[in-house]
Amino acid sequence: MSATDVVARPTGTPAGRPARSHQRGPGIAQKLLPLVPAVVLLLLFFAGPVIWSLYTAFTNEALSGVGAGATRFIGLGNFRRMFSDPAFLSSVVRTVVFVIGSAVIGQNCLGLLIAMLLRGRSRAVQSAVSLVVVGAWVMPEIVAAFCWYAYLNRTGSLNSWLGHIGFHQDWLYTAPMFGVILANVWRGTAFSMMVYSAALSDISPDVEEAASIDGASGWKRLWLVTLPMIRRSIMTNLMLITLQTLAVFTTIYVLTGGGPGTKSQTTPIYMYEQAFKFYNLGYGTAMALILLIVGALFSLVYLRFLNVDEK
Amino acid sequence: MATTVDVGKKAAPASVNPSVTRTKPGFNWGNAGTMAVLAVIIIWCLLPFYWMLVMAFRDNNFTYDNTPWFVHTTWSNFSYAFSTINNHFGRSLINSLIIGTCVTALAMIIGVFAGYALARLAFRGKGLVLAAILAASMFPGVALLTPIFQLFTSFGWLGTYQGLILPQISFSLPLAVYTLTSFFADMPWELEQAARVDGATPGQAFRLVILPLAAPALFTTSILVFLASWNEYLLSSVLYNGNDNVAPSTVAIAKFTAGPHVVANTQTMAAGLVVTVPLVLVVLLFQRRIVSGLTAGGVKG
């Protein structure tokens, strides 16, 4: 199965289905019946929580302090507090840095690079490389995070090895964002690599051959022929890894806990602290809501791109 | 750059085999460059694995010894991990298995029905619905954590199996439904119609014709769902609510150290190794399937 068109399928027409068959057979209600369990579960534990958070975000609910005894509706109070809370605002900036650094630049470009390098290699090389890359991705996030902690911390292996060549650094202290971005790129690159490998394998070599006969240099061919041909895969991939990276919690929590101080505190970390350390559930939920909205906006932008492509 | 130079070579089937290219007289610098970059990437990917392996077999008293090869080797970290006096790691592995199996089985049953129905139904905006499902599978779980926590507090479900299993099903459902829908959409409908013409009921046609054909797809999707469940940490770490009898292995591992962002001691690494080795085996055995399933679904667990 060719993977590019499948990745891009959501905007395409459903394949392989004779047009007339939906006029026959069971009625529409009967056809929708198999969807019911999925819809019910998603309503209960997916849409439900979203709606619940819509409500909680406008209350002062907390497990301790004033909001604990009498939870009441405080309107936009949480949001007003949020946008005058410097800790929140800088957490948003760090989240953006984290997403751009580890998803848009790191995973996306490295994944594309590996996919390009693997093109036309032997089976053995391809499986060996993808085994280790996919291996990093399949590892439980919490284990990967502990691994990277052992690797990057003050007394960690990387520091002491670099120390031998006079380059001692306490990565997680001097460059915490860089540390967490590095760990997240390590963990997540496999996905982009797989998407791009599949997309590249769908490009007919003739096209690039023709371009090269016409005198296009390597870079020009990449920029003007190859990349435009896989642009839908690029957009889909960017959308997915952006959403994924927005939500990254465990890696950062284990590696730095948001520190030192708040130097690597992204919004999910700050939200978690507010909700589960300081028990400000209302405030935490309001932040969660913002996170959801940002995620939804990102998806909309990418979907829009895909739709434009369609026409 | 090496990457783009050899892109055109793919055309001729003979040159697809790089061993031919490599042994050609006249050293191919572009090829060597590519191999060098790939080697660096492999080493970069392997180093943390390697370090975990070294640490897992290192005497706990030498946690801070950074000798980059095996010294002070011992099995004691593993016996510590499985000793029931110190922790519940052994139990947590069973819990992970229970939770993973339930999540996979239920999500697959529900997902197969939903995916099949979605693949068959033709309606306007179906592409958007599928894209929304795909986006939902990427939604930040951390954002749904507080509402689910509150919901389960009122249900009294904190620290119960169902409290850990049900949200995971709904989190993995979008992934499963999307992947299965794209698999089902590729199925030849003529076969099913032929079965109907021969007098099979819709249920029979589905059970006897479609399901066997879809078996590889179901298997791939099950692996992905199970992996996601086995690796889930954030949700469980809050919802298990201190009840070690239901805590999955990821939660148990996190409790090995005094807390997050403290030194990951050798025992944590040993436990991490125990949890990771089965996954590496799964990847070794089913790499091609996992990759095809993921790129078909276009999703990430």
Coordinates of C-alpha atoms in Angstrom, one line a residue:
Chain A
M1 CA 0.0 0.0 0.0
S2 CA 1.4 3.3 -0.9
A3 CA 1.7 5.3 2.2
T4 CA 1.6 8.9 1.0
D5 CA -1.8 8.9 -0.3
V6 CA -3.0 7.0 2.7
V7 CA -1.4 9.6 5.0
A8 CA -3.1 12.2 3.0
R9 CA -6.3 10.3 2.7
P10 CA -8.5 12.3 5.2
T11 CA -9.0 15.0 2.6
G12 CA -9.4 12.6 -0.3
T13 CA -12.4 10.7 -1.4
P14 CA -13.0 7.3 0.1
A15 CA -11.4 4.8 -2.2
G16 CA -12.6 1.6 -3.7
R17 CA -16.3 1.9 -3.1
P18 CA -18.8 1.5 -5.8
A19 CA -21.0 4.6 -5.8
R20 CA -24.3 2.9 -6.1
S21 CA -23.9 0.4 -3.3
H22 CA -25.1 2.8 -0.6
Q23 CA -28.5 3.0 -2.1
R24 CA -29.1 -0.7 -1.3
G25 CA -28.6 -2.6 1.8
P26 CA -29.5 -1.7 5.4
G27 CA -30.9 1.7 6.3
I28 CA -28.7 4.6 7.5
A29 CA -29.6 3.9 11.1
Q30 CA -28.4 0.4 10.9
K31 CA -25.2 1.6 9.2
L32 CA -24.5 4.0 12.0
L33 CA -25.1 1.4 14.7
P34 CA -21.5 0.1 14.7
L35 CA -20.3 3.6 15.5
V36 CA -22.3 3.9 18.7
P37 CA -19.9 2.2 21.2
A38 CA -17.0 4.3 19.9
V39 CA -19.0 7.5 20.0
V40 CA -20.3 6.8 23.5
L41 CA -16.8 6.1 24.8
L42 CA -15.4 9.1 23.2
L43 CA -18.2 11.3 24.5
L44 CA -17.7 9.9 28.1
F45 CA -13.9 10.1 28.3
F46 CA -12.9 12.5 25.6
A47 CA -15.6 15.0 24.8
G48 CA -17.0 14.8 28.3
P49 CA -13.7 15.9 30.0
V50 CA -13.4 18.7 27.4
I51 CA -16.8 20.0 28.3
W52 CA -16.2 19.5 32.0
S53 CA -13.0 21.5 31.7
L54 CA -15.0 24.2 29.9
Y55 CA -17.1 24.5 33.0
T56 CA -14.3 24.1 35.6
A57 CA -12.1 26.7 33.9
F58 CA -14.6 29.3 34.9
T59 CA -14.7 28.3 38.6
N60 CA -12.3 28.7 41.4
E61 CA -12.3 25.0 42.2
A62 CA -9.3 24.0 44.3
L63 CA -8.5 21.1 46.7
S64 CA -7.2 23.5 49.3
G65 CA -7.6 27.1 50.3
V66 CA -10.6 29.2 49.4
G67 CA -11.9 27.3 46.4
A68 CA -12.0 24.0 48.3
G69 CA -14.9 24.7 50.5
A70 CA -17.2 26.6 48.2
T71 CA -16.5 26.2 44.6
R72 CA -18.1 29.1 42.7
F73 CA -18.3 30.5 39.3
I74 CA -15.7 33.3 38.8
G75 CA -16.3 34.1 35.1
L76 CA -13.2 35.0 33.3
G77 CA -11.2 35.2 36.5
N78 CA -8.9 32.4 35.7
F79 CA -8.2 33.7 32.3
R80 CA -7.5 37.2 33.6
R81 CA -5.2 35.7 36.1
M82 CA -3.5 33.7 33.5
F83 CA -2.7 36.6 31.2
S84 CA -1.3 38.7 34.0
D85 CA 0.7 35.7 35.3
P86 CA 4.3 36.1 34.1
A87 CA 5.0 32.5 34.9
F88 CA 2.2 31.4 32.5
L89 CA 3.2 33.8 29.8
S90 CA 6.8 32.7 29.8
S91 CA 5.7 29.1 29.9
V92 CA 3.9 29.7 26.6
V93 CA 7.0 31.2 25.1
R94 CA 9.0 28.1 26.2
T95 CA 6.4 25.8 24.8
V96 CA 6.7 27.5 21.4
V97 CA 10.5 27.3 21.6
F98 CA 10.2 23.6 22.5
V99 CA 7.7 22.8 19.7
I100 CA 9.8 24.7 17.0
G101 CA 13.1 23.3 18.3
S102 CA 12.2 19.7 18.8
A103 CA 9.3 19.1 16.3
V104 CA 9.5 21.6 13.4
I105 CA 13.3 21.7 13.2
G106 CA 14.6 18.7 15.0
Q107 CA 12.3 15.8 14.3
N108 CA 11.0 17.1 11.0
C109 CA 14.4 17.9 9.4
L110 CA 16.3 15.0 10.9
G111 CA 13.5 12.6 9.9
L112 CA 13.6 13.9 6.4
L113 CA 17.4 13.7 6.3
I114 CA 17.4 10.1 7.4
A115 CA 14.6 9.2 5.0
M116 CA 16.6 10.8 2.1
L117 CA 19.8 9.1 3.2
L118 CA 18.1 5.7 3.3
R119 CA 16.6 6.1 -0.2
G120 CA 18.0 3.5 -2.5
R121 CA 20.1 1.8 0.2
S122 CA 20.1 -1.9 0.6
R123 CA 17.5 -3.6 2.7
A124 CA 20.0 -4.4 5.4
V125 CA 21.1 -0.8 5.8
Q126 CA 17.5 0.4 5.8
S127 CA 16.3 -2.1 8.4
A128 CA 19.3 -1.6 10.6
V129 CA 18.9 2.2 10.7
S130 CA 15.2 2.1 11.1
L131 CA 15.5 -0.5 13.9
V132 CA 17.5 1.8 16.1
V133 CA 15.5 4.9 15.3
V134 CA 12.2 3.1 15.8
G135 CA 13.6 1.5 18.9
A136 CA 14.2 4.9 20.5
W137 CA 10.6 5.7 19.6
V138 CA 9.0 2.6 21.0
M139 CA 10.7 2.9 24.4
P140 CA 8.4 4.0 27.2
E141 CA 8.7 7.7 27.5
I142 CA 9.4 7.5 31.2
V143 CA 12.3 5.0 30.7
A144 CA 13.7 7.1 27.8
A145 CA 13.5 10.2 30.1
F146 CA 15.4 8.4 32.9
C147 CA 18.0 7.2 30.3
W148 CA 18.5 10.7 29.1
Y149 CA 18.7 12.0 32.6
A150 CA 21.5 9.5 33.4
Y151 CA 23.1 10.7 30.3
L152 CA 22.8 14.4 30.6
N153 CA 22.8 15.2 34.3
R154 CA 25.7 16.9 36.2
T155 CA 27.4 13.7 37.1
G156 CA 26.0 12.0 34.0
S157 CA 27.9 10.0 31.5
L158 CA 27.9 12.6 28.6
N159 CA 29.2 15.3 30.9
S160 CA 32.0 13.2 32.3
W161 CA 33.0 11.9 28.9
L162 CA 33.0 15.4 27.5
G163 CA 34.9 16.4 30.6
H164 CA 37.8 14.2 29.6
I165 CA 38.2 16.3 26.5
G166 CA 37.9 19.5 28.5
F167 CA 34.3 20.3 27.6
H168 CA 32.6 19.7 30.9
Q169 CA 29.0 21.1 30.9
D170 CA 26.1 20.7 33.2
W171 CA 23.7 20.5 30.3
L172 CA 20.5 20.4 32.3
Y173 CA 21.6 23.4 34.3
T174 CA 23.2 25.6 31.7
A175 CA 21.0 24.7 28.8
P176 CA 17.9 22.9 30.1
M177 CA 15.8 23.7 27.0
F178 CA 18.5 22.3 24.8
G179 CA 18.7 19.2 26.9
V180 CA 14.9 18.5 26.8
I181 CA 14.8 19.3 23.1
L182 CA 17.6 16.9 22.4
A183 CA 15.9 14.1 24.3
N184 CA 12.6 14.7 22.6
V185 CA 14.2 14.8 19.1
W186 CA 15.9 11.5 20.0
R187 CA 12.6 10.0 21.0
G188 CA 10.3 11.4 18.2
T189 CA 12.4 11.4 15.0
A190 CA 11.3 7.9 14.0
F191 CA 7.8 9.0 13.2
S192 CA 8.9 11.7 10.7
M193 CA 11.4 9.3 9.3
M194 CA 8.7 6.7 8.6
V195 CA 6.3 9.3 7.1
Y196 CA 9.0 10.7 4.8
S197 CA 10.4 7.3 3.8
A198 CA 6.9 6.3 2.7
A199 CA 6.3 9.5 0.9
L200 CA 9.7 9.5 -0.9
S201 CA 9.2 5.9 -2.1
D202 CA 6.1 7.1 -4.0
I203 CA 8.0 9.6 -6.1
S204 CA 8.8 8.2 -9.5
P205 CA 12.6 8.4 -10.0
D206 CA 11.9 9.4 -13.6
V207 CA 10.8 12.9 -12.4
E208 CA 14.1 13.5 -10.6
E209 CA 16.0 12.0 -13.5
A210 CA 14.3 14.4 -15.9
A211 CA 15.1 17.3 -13.6
S212 CA 18.7 16.2 -13.4
I213 CA 19.0 15.8 -17.2
D214 CA 17.6 19.3 -17.5
G215 CA 20.6 20.4 -15.4
A216 CA 19.1 20.9 -12.0
S217 CA 21.7 20.6 -9.3
G218 CA 21.2 18.5 -6.2
W219 CA 19.9 21.3 -4.0
K220 CA 17.7 22.6 -6.8
R221 CA 16.2 19.2 -7.4
L222 CA 15.5 18.8 -3.7
W223 CA 14.0 22.3 -3.4
L224 CA 12.0 22.5 -6.6
V225 CA 11.1 18.9 -7.4
T226 CA 11.4 16.5 -4.4
L227 CA 10.0 18.7 -1.6
P228 CA 7.0 20.1 -3.5
M229 CA 6.1 16.5 -4.5
I230 CA 5.9 15.4 -0.9
R231 CA 4.4 18.7 0.5
R232 CA 1.2 17.1 1.7
S233 CA 3.1 14.5 3.7
I234 CA 5.2 17.4 5.1
M235 CA 2.1 19.3 6.2
T236 CA 0.4 16.2 7.7
N237 CA 3.6 15.3 9.5
L238 CA 4.1 18.8 10.8
M239 CA 0.5 18.9 12.1
L240 CA 0.9 15.6 13.9
I241 CA 4.3 16.2 15.5
T242 CA 3.3 19.7 16.5
L243 CA 0.2 18.4 18.4
Q244 CA 2.3 15.6 19.8
T245 CA 5.1 17.9 21.0
L246 CA 2.7 20.5 22.5
A247 CA 1.6 17.8 24.9
V248 CA 5.0 16.5 25.9
F249 CA 5.1 16.2 29.6
T250 CA 6.9 13.2 31.0
T251 CA 10.3 13.8 29.2
I252 CA 10.5 17.4 30.6
Y253 CA 9.1 16.5 34.0
V254 CA 11.7 13.7 34.5
L255 CA 14.7 15.5 33.0
T256 CA 14.4 18.9 34.6
G257 CA 11.0 19.1 36.4
G258 CA 10.7 22.5 34.6
G259 CA 13.8 23.8 36.3
P260 CA 16.3 25.0 37.1
G261 CA 13.9 27.5 38.6
T262 CA 11.4 27.7 35.8
K263 CA 13.9 27.7 32.9
S264 CA 12.3 24.8 31.1
Q265 CA 8.8 25.0 32.5
T266 CA 6.5 24.6 29.5
T267 CA 2.8 25.1 29.7
P268 CA 1.9 21.4 30.4
I269 CA 4.4 21.3 33.3
Y270 CA 3.1 24.6 34.7
M271 CA -0.4 23.4 34.4
Y272 CA 0.3 20.1 36.1
E273 CA 2.0 21.9 39.0
Q274 CA -0.9 24.3 39.4
A275 CA -3.5 21.5 39.3
F276 CA -1.7 18.6 41.2
K277 CA 0.9 20.3 43.3
F278 CA -0.9 23.4 44.4
Y279 CA -4.4 21.9 43.8
N280 CA -5.7 24.9 41.9
L281 CA -7.9 22.7 39.7
G282 CA -9.9 25.6 38.3
Y283 CA -6.8 27.5 37.3
G284 CA -5.0 24.4 36.0
T285 CA -8.1 23.5 33.9
A286 CA -8.3 26.9 32.4
M287 CA -4.7 26.5 31.2
A288 CA -5.6 23.0 29.9
L289 CA -8.4 24.7 27.9
I290 CA -5.9 27.1 26.4
L291 CA -3.7 24.2 25.5
L292 CA -6.6 22.5 23.8
I293 CA -7.5 25.6 21.9
V294 CA -3.9 26.1 20.7
G295 CA -3.8 22.5 19.6
A296 CA -7.1 22.9 17.8
L297 CA -5.9 26.1 16.1
F298 CA -2.8 24.4 14.9
S299 CA -4.8 21.5 13.4
L300 CA -7.1 24.0 11.7
V301 CA -4.2 25.8 10.1
Y302 CA -2.7 22.6 8.8
L303 CA -6.1 21.3 7.6
R304 CA -6.6 24.5 5.8
F305 CA -3.3 24.0 4.0
L306 CA -4.3 20.5 3.0
N307 CA -7.7 21.7 1.7
V308 CA -6.1 24.4 -0.4
D309 CA -3.9 21.7 -1.9
E310 CA -6.9 19.7 -2.8
K311 CA -8.3 22.4 -5.2
Chain B
M1 CA 25.2 17.0 -0.6
A2 CA 25.4 13.3 -0.6
T3 CA 21.8 12.9 -0.1
T4 CA 20.5 14.4 -3.2
V5 CA 23.4 13.3 -5.4
D6 CA 22.4 9.6 -5.4
V7 CA 18.7 10.2 -5.5
G8 CA 18.5 9.7 -9.2
K9 CA 20.2 6.3 -9.0
K10 CA 17.1 4.6 -7.8
A11 CA 15.9 4.5 -11.4
A12 CA 17.9 1.5 -12.6
P13 CA 17.0 -1.6 -10.6
A14 CA 20.7 -2.8 -10.7
S15 CA 22.0 0.3 -8.9
V16 CA 19.4 -0.1 -6.2
N17 CA 21.7 -2.6 -4.7
P18 CA 24.3 -0.5 -3.0
S19 CA 26.7 -3.4 -2.6
V20 CA 27.2 -3.1 -6.4
T21 CA 27.6 0.6 -6.1
R22 CA 30.1 0.3 -3.2
T23 CA 32.3 -2.3 -4.8
K24 CA 32.6 -0.4 -8.0
P25 CA 36.1 0.6 -8.8
G26 CA 36.7 4.2 -8.1
F27 CA 35.7 5.2 -4.6
N28 CA 32.3 6.8 -4.3
W29 CA 32.7 9.7 -1.9
G30 CA 29.1 10.6 -2.0
N31 CA 28.2 7.1 -0.9
A32 CA 30.8 7.1 1.8
G33 CA 29.6 10.5 3.1
T34 CA 26.0 9.1 3.3
M35 CA 27.2 6.1 5.2
A36 CA 29.2 8.2 7.6
V37 CA 26.2 10.4 8.4
L38 CA 24.0 7.3 8.9
A39 CA 26.7 5.9 11.2
V40 CA 26.7 9.0 13.3
I41 CA 22.9 8.9 13.5
I42 CA 23.0 5.2 14.6
I43 CA 25.5 5.9 17.3
W44 CA 23.5 8.9 18.5
C45 CA 20.4 6.7 18.7
L46 CA 22.2 3.8 20.4
L47 CA 24.2 5.7 23.0
P48 CA 21.4 6.2 25.6
F49 CA 20.4 2.5 25.1
Y50 CA 23.9 1.4 25.6
W51 CA 24.2 3.5 28.7
M52 CA 21.1 2.0 30.1
L53 CA 22.5 -1.4 29.6
V54 CA 25.8 -0.5 31.3
M55 CA 24.0 1.1 34.2
A56 CA 21.6 -1.8 34.7
F57 CA 24.4 -4.2 35.3
R58 CA 26.5 -1.8 37.4
D59 CA 26.8 -2.2 41.2
N60 CA 24.5 0.4 42.8
N61 CA 27.4 1.8 44.9
F62 CA 29.0 2.8 41.6
T63 CA 26.1 4.8 40.3
Y64 CA 28.3 7.8 39.8
D65 CA 31.1 5.9 38.1
N66 CA 30.9 6.9 34.5
T67 CA 33.3 4.4 33.0
P68 CA 31.8 4.0 29.6
W69 CA 32.0 0.2 29.5
F70 CA 30.9 -2.7 31.8
V71 CA 32.7 -2.5 35.2
H72 CA 31.4 -3.6 38.6
T73 CA 28.9 -5.8 36.9
T74 CA 26.2 -7.5 39.0
W75 CA 22.7 -8.9 38.7
S76 CA 21.8 -7.4 42.0
N77 CA 19.8 -4.5 40.4
F78 CA 17.4 -7.0 38.9
S79 CA 16.9 -8.9 42.1
Y80 CA 16.3 -5.6 43.8
A81 CA 13.7 -4.7 41.1
F82 CA 11.8 -7.9 41.6
S83 CA 12.1 -8.1 45.4
T84 CA 8.7 -7.6 46.8
I85 CA 10.1 -6.0 50.0
N86 CA 11.2 -2.8 48.3
N87 CA 8.6 -2.2 45.7
H88 CA 5.8 -3.6 43.5
F89 CA 7.6 -3.8 40.2
G90 CA 6.8 -7.5 39.6
R91 CA 3.2 -6.9 40.4
S92 CA 3.2 -3.7 38.2
L93 CA 4.3 -5.8 35.2
I94 CA 1.3 -8.0 35.6
N95 CA -0.8 -4.9 36.0
S96 CA 0.6 -3.4 32.8
L97 CA -0.2 -6.7 31.1
I98 CA -3.8 -6.7 32.4
I99 CA -4.4 -3.1 31.5
G100 CA -2.7 -3.4 28.1
T101 CA -4.7 -6.6 27.2
C102 CA -8.0 -5.1 28.3
V103 CA -7.4 -1.8 26.5
T104 CA -6.3 -3.5 23.3
A105 CA -9.1 -6.0 23.2
L106 CA -11.8 -3.5 23.9
A107 CA -10.4 -0.7 21.7
M108 CA -10.0 -3.2 18.9
I109 CA -13.6 -4.5 19.1
I110 CA -15.1 -1.0 19.3
G111 CA -12.6 0.3 16.7
V112 CA -13.3 -2.5 14.2
F113 CA -17.0 -1.7 14.2
A114 CA -16.4 2.0 14.0
G115 CA -13.7 1.8 11.3
Y116 CA -15.7 -0.5 9.2
A117 CA -18.8 1.7 9.4
L118 CA -16.8 4.8 8.6
A119 CA -15.1 3.1 5.6
R120 CA -18.5 2.1 4.2
L121 CA -20.4 5.2 4.8
A122 CA -20.1 7.9 2.1
F123 CA -21.1 11.3 3.2
R124 CA -20.0 14.9 2.7
G125 CA -17.2 16.1 4.9
K126 CA -16.0 12.5 5.6
G127 CA -12.5 13.6 5.0
L128 CA -12.8 16.3 7.7
V129 CA -14.3 13.8 10.1
L130 CA -11.3 11.5 9.6
A131 CA -8.9 14.3 9.9
A132 CA -10.6 15.4 13.1
I133 CA -10.2 11.8 14.4
L134 CA -6.6 11.9 13.5
A135 CA -6.1 15.2 15.3
A136 CA -8.0 13.9 18.3
S137 CA -5.5 11.0 18.6
M138 CA -2.8 13.7 19.1
F139 CA -4.7 15.7 21.6
P140 CA -2.7 16.7 24.7
G141 CA -3.6 14.1 27.3
V142 CA -2.3 16.4 30.0
A143 CA -5.1 18.8 29.2
L144 CA -7.7 16.2 29.9
L145 CA -6.1 15.0 33.0
T146 CA -7.7 17.3 35.5
P147 CA -11.3 16.8 34.3
I148 CA -10.8 13.0 34.2
F149 CA -9.3 13.1 37.7
Q150 CA -12.4 15.0 39.0
L151 CA -14.8 12.8 37.1
F152 CA -13.2 9.7 38.6
T153 CA -13.1 11.2 42.1
S154 CA -16.8 11.5 42.0
F155 CA -17.2 8.0 40.5
G156 CA -14.9 6.6 43.2
W157 CA -12.8 5.1 40.4
L158 CA -9.4 6.5 41.4
G159 CA -7.0 3.6 42.0
T160 CA -9.1 1.0 40.2
Y161 CA -8.5 -1.0 37.1
Q162 CA -11.5 0.4 35.2
G163 CA -10.3 3.9 36.1
L164 CA -7.0 3.2 34.4
I165 CA -8.4 1.2 31.5
L166 CA -11.4 3.2 30.3
P167 CA -9.7 6.5 29.6
Q168 CA -6.9 4.7 27.8
I169 CA -9.4 3.1 25.5
S170 CA -10.9 6.4 24.6
F171 CA -7.4 7.9 24.1
S172 CA -6.3 5.0 21.8
L173 CA -9.7 4.8 20.0
P174 CA -9.1 7.6 17.5
L175 CA -5.8 6.1 16.5
A176 CA -7.3 2.6 16.1
V177 CA -10.4 3.9 14.3
Y178 CA -8.3 6.0 11.9
T179 CA -5.9 3.2 11.1
L180 CA -8.6 0.6 10.7
T181 CA -10.7 2.9 8.5
S182 CA -7.9 3.4 6.1
F183 CA -7.3 -0.3 6.0
F184 CA -10.9 -1.1 5.5
A185 CA -11.2 1.5 2.8
D186 CA -8.7 -0.4 0.7
M187 CA -10.6 -3.6 0.9
P188 CA -12.3 -4.9 -2.2
W189 CA -16.0 -4.5 -1.6
E190 CA -16.8 -6.7 -4.5
L191 CA -15.9 -9.7 -2.4
E192 CA -18.4 -8.7 0.3
Q193 CA -21.1 -8.0 -2.3
A194 CA -20.4 -11.4 -3.9
A195 CA -20.9 -13.0 -0.5
R196 CA -24.2 -11.1 -0.1
V197 CA -25.3 -12.3 -3.5
D198 CA -24.6 -15.8 -2.5
G199 CA -27.0 -15.3 0.4
A200 CA -24.8 -14.3 3.3
T201 CA -26.2 -11.9 5.9
P202 CA -24.3 -8.6 6.4
G203 CA -22.9 -10.1 9.6
Q204 CA -21.8 -13.3 7.9
A205 CA -20.2 -11.4 5.1
F206 CA -18.3 -9.3 7.6
R207 CA -17.3 -12.2 9.8
L208 CA -16.4 -14.7 7.1
V209 CA -15.1 -12.5 4.3
I210 CA -13.9 -9.1 5.6
L211 CA -12.4 -10.0 8.9
P212 CA -10.1 -12.7 7.7
L213 CA -8.8 -10.4 5.0
A214 CA -8.3 -7.6 7.6
A215 CA -6.5 -9.9 10.0
P216 CA -3.0 -8.4 9.3
A217 CA -4.4 -4.9 9.7
L218 CA -6.1 -5.8 12.9
F219 CA -2.8 -7.3 14.2
T220 CA -0.8 -4.3 13.3
T221 CA -3.3 -1.9 15.0
S222 CA -3.4 -4.1 18.1
I223 CA 0.4 -3.9 18.4
L224 CA 0.2 -0.1 18.2
V225 CA -2.6 0.2 20.7
F226 CA -0.8 -2.2 23.1
L227 CA 2.4 -0.3 22.8
A228 CA 0.7 2.9 23.6
S229 CA -0.9 1.4 26.6
W230 CA 2.2 -0.3 27.8
N231 CA 4.1 3.0 27.6
E232 CA 1.4 5.3 29.1
Y233 CA 2.6 7.1 32.2
L234 CA 1.1 10.5 32.8
L235 CA -2.6 9.5 33.0
S236 CA -1.8 6.4 35.2
S237 CA 0.5 8.3 37.5
V238 CA -2.4 10.4 38.6
L239 CA -5.3 8.0 38.3
Y240 CA -3.7 5.1 40.1
N241 CA -3.9 7.3 43.2
G242 CA -1.3 5.6 45.3
N243 CA -2.8 2.1 44.9
D244 CA 0.2 -0.1 44.1
N245 CA -2.1 -3.1 43.4
V246 CA -3.2 -1.5 40.2
A247 CA -0.2 0.6 39.2
P248 CA 1.3 -0.1 35.8
S249 CA 5.1 -0.7 35.4
T250 CA 5.8 2.9 34.1
V251 CA 4.4 4.2 37.4
A252 CA 6.4 1.7 39.4
I253 CA 9.6 2.6 37.6
A254 CA 9.1 6.3 38.4
K255 CA 8.8 5.3 42.1
F256 CA 12.3 3.7 42.1
T257 CA 14.0 7.0 42.5
A258 CA 13.0 9.5 45.2
G259 CA 11.1 11.5 42.7
P260 CA 11.4 13.0 39.2
H261 CA 14.5 14.6 38.1
V262 CA 16.8 13.0 40.6
V263 CA 19.6 10.7 39.7
A264 CA 18.3 7.6 37.9
N265 CA 20.1 4.9 39.8
T266 CA 21.2 1.6 38.5
Q267 CA 18.1 -0.1 39.8
T268 CA 15.8 2.2 37.8
M269 CA 17.8 1.4 34.7
A270 CA 17.5 -2.4 35.4
A271 CA 13.7 -2.0 35.7
G272 CA 13.7 0.1 32.6
L273 CA 15.6 -2.6 30.8
V274 CA 13.1 -5.2 31.8
V275 CA 10.2 -3.1 30.5
T276 CA 12.0 -2.1 27.3
V277 CA 13.4 -5.5 26.2
P278 CA 10.0 -6.9 25.2
L279 CA 9.4 -3.8 23.2
V280 CA 12.7 -4.1 21.4
L281 CA 11.8 -7.7 20.6
V282 CA 8.4 -6.6 19.2
V283 CA 10.1 -4.1 17.0
L284 CA 12.6 -6.7 15.8
L285 CA 9.9 -9.1 14.9
F286 CA 7.3 -6.8 13.5
Q287 CA 9.2 -3.7 12.4
R288 CA 7.8 -3.8 8.9
R289 CA 4.3 -4.1 10.2
I290 CA 4.6 -1.4 12.7
V291 CA 6.1 1.0 10.2
S292 CA 3.4 0.2 7.6
G293 CA 0.6 0.5 10.1
L294 CA 1.9 3.8 11.3
T295 CA 2.4 5.4 7.9
A296 CA -0.9 4.0 6.8
G297 CA -2.7 5.5 9.7
G298 CA -0.4 8.5 9.7
V299 CA -0.4 8.5 13.5
K300 CA 1.9 8.4 16.3
G301 CA 1.2 6.6 19.6

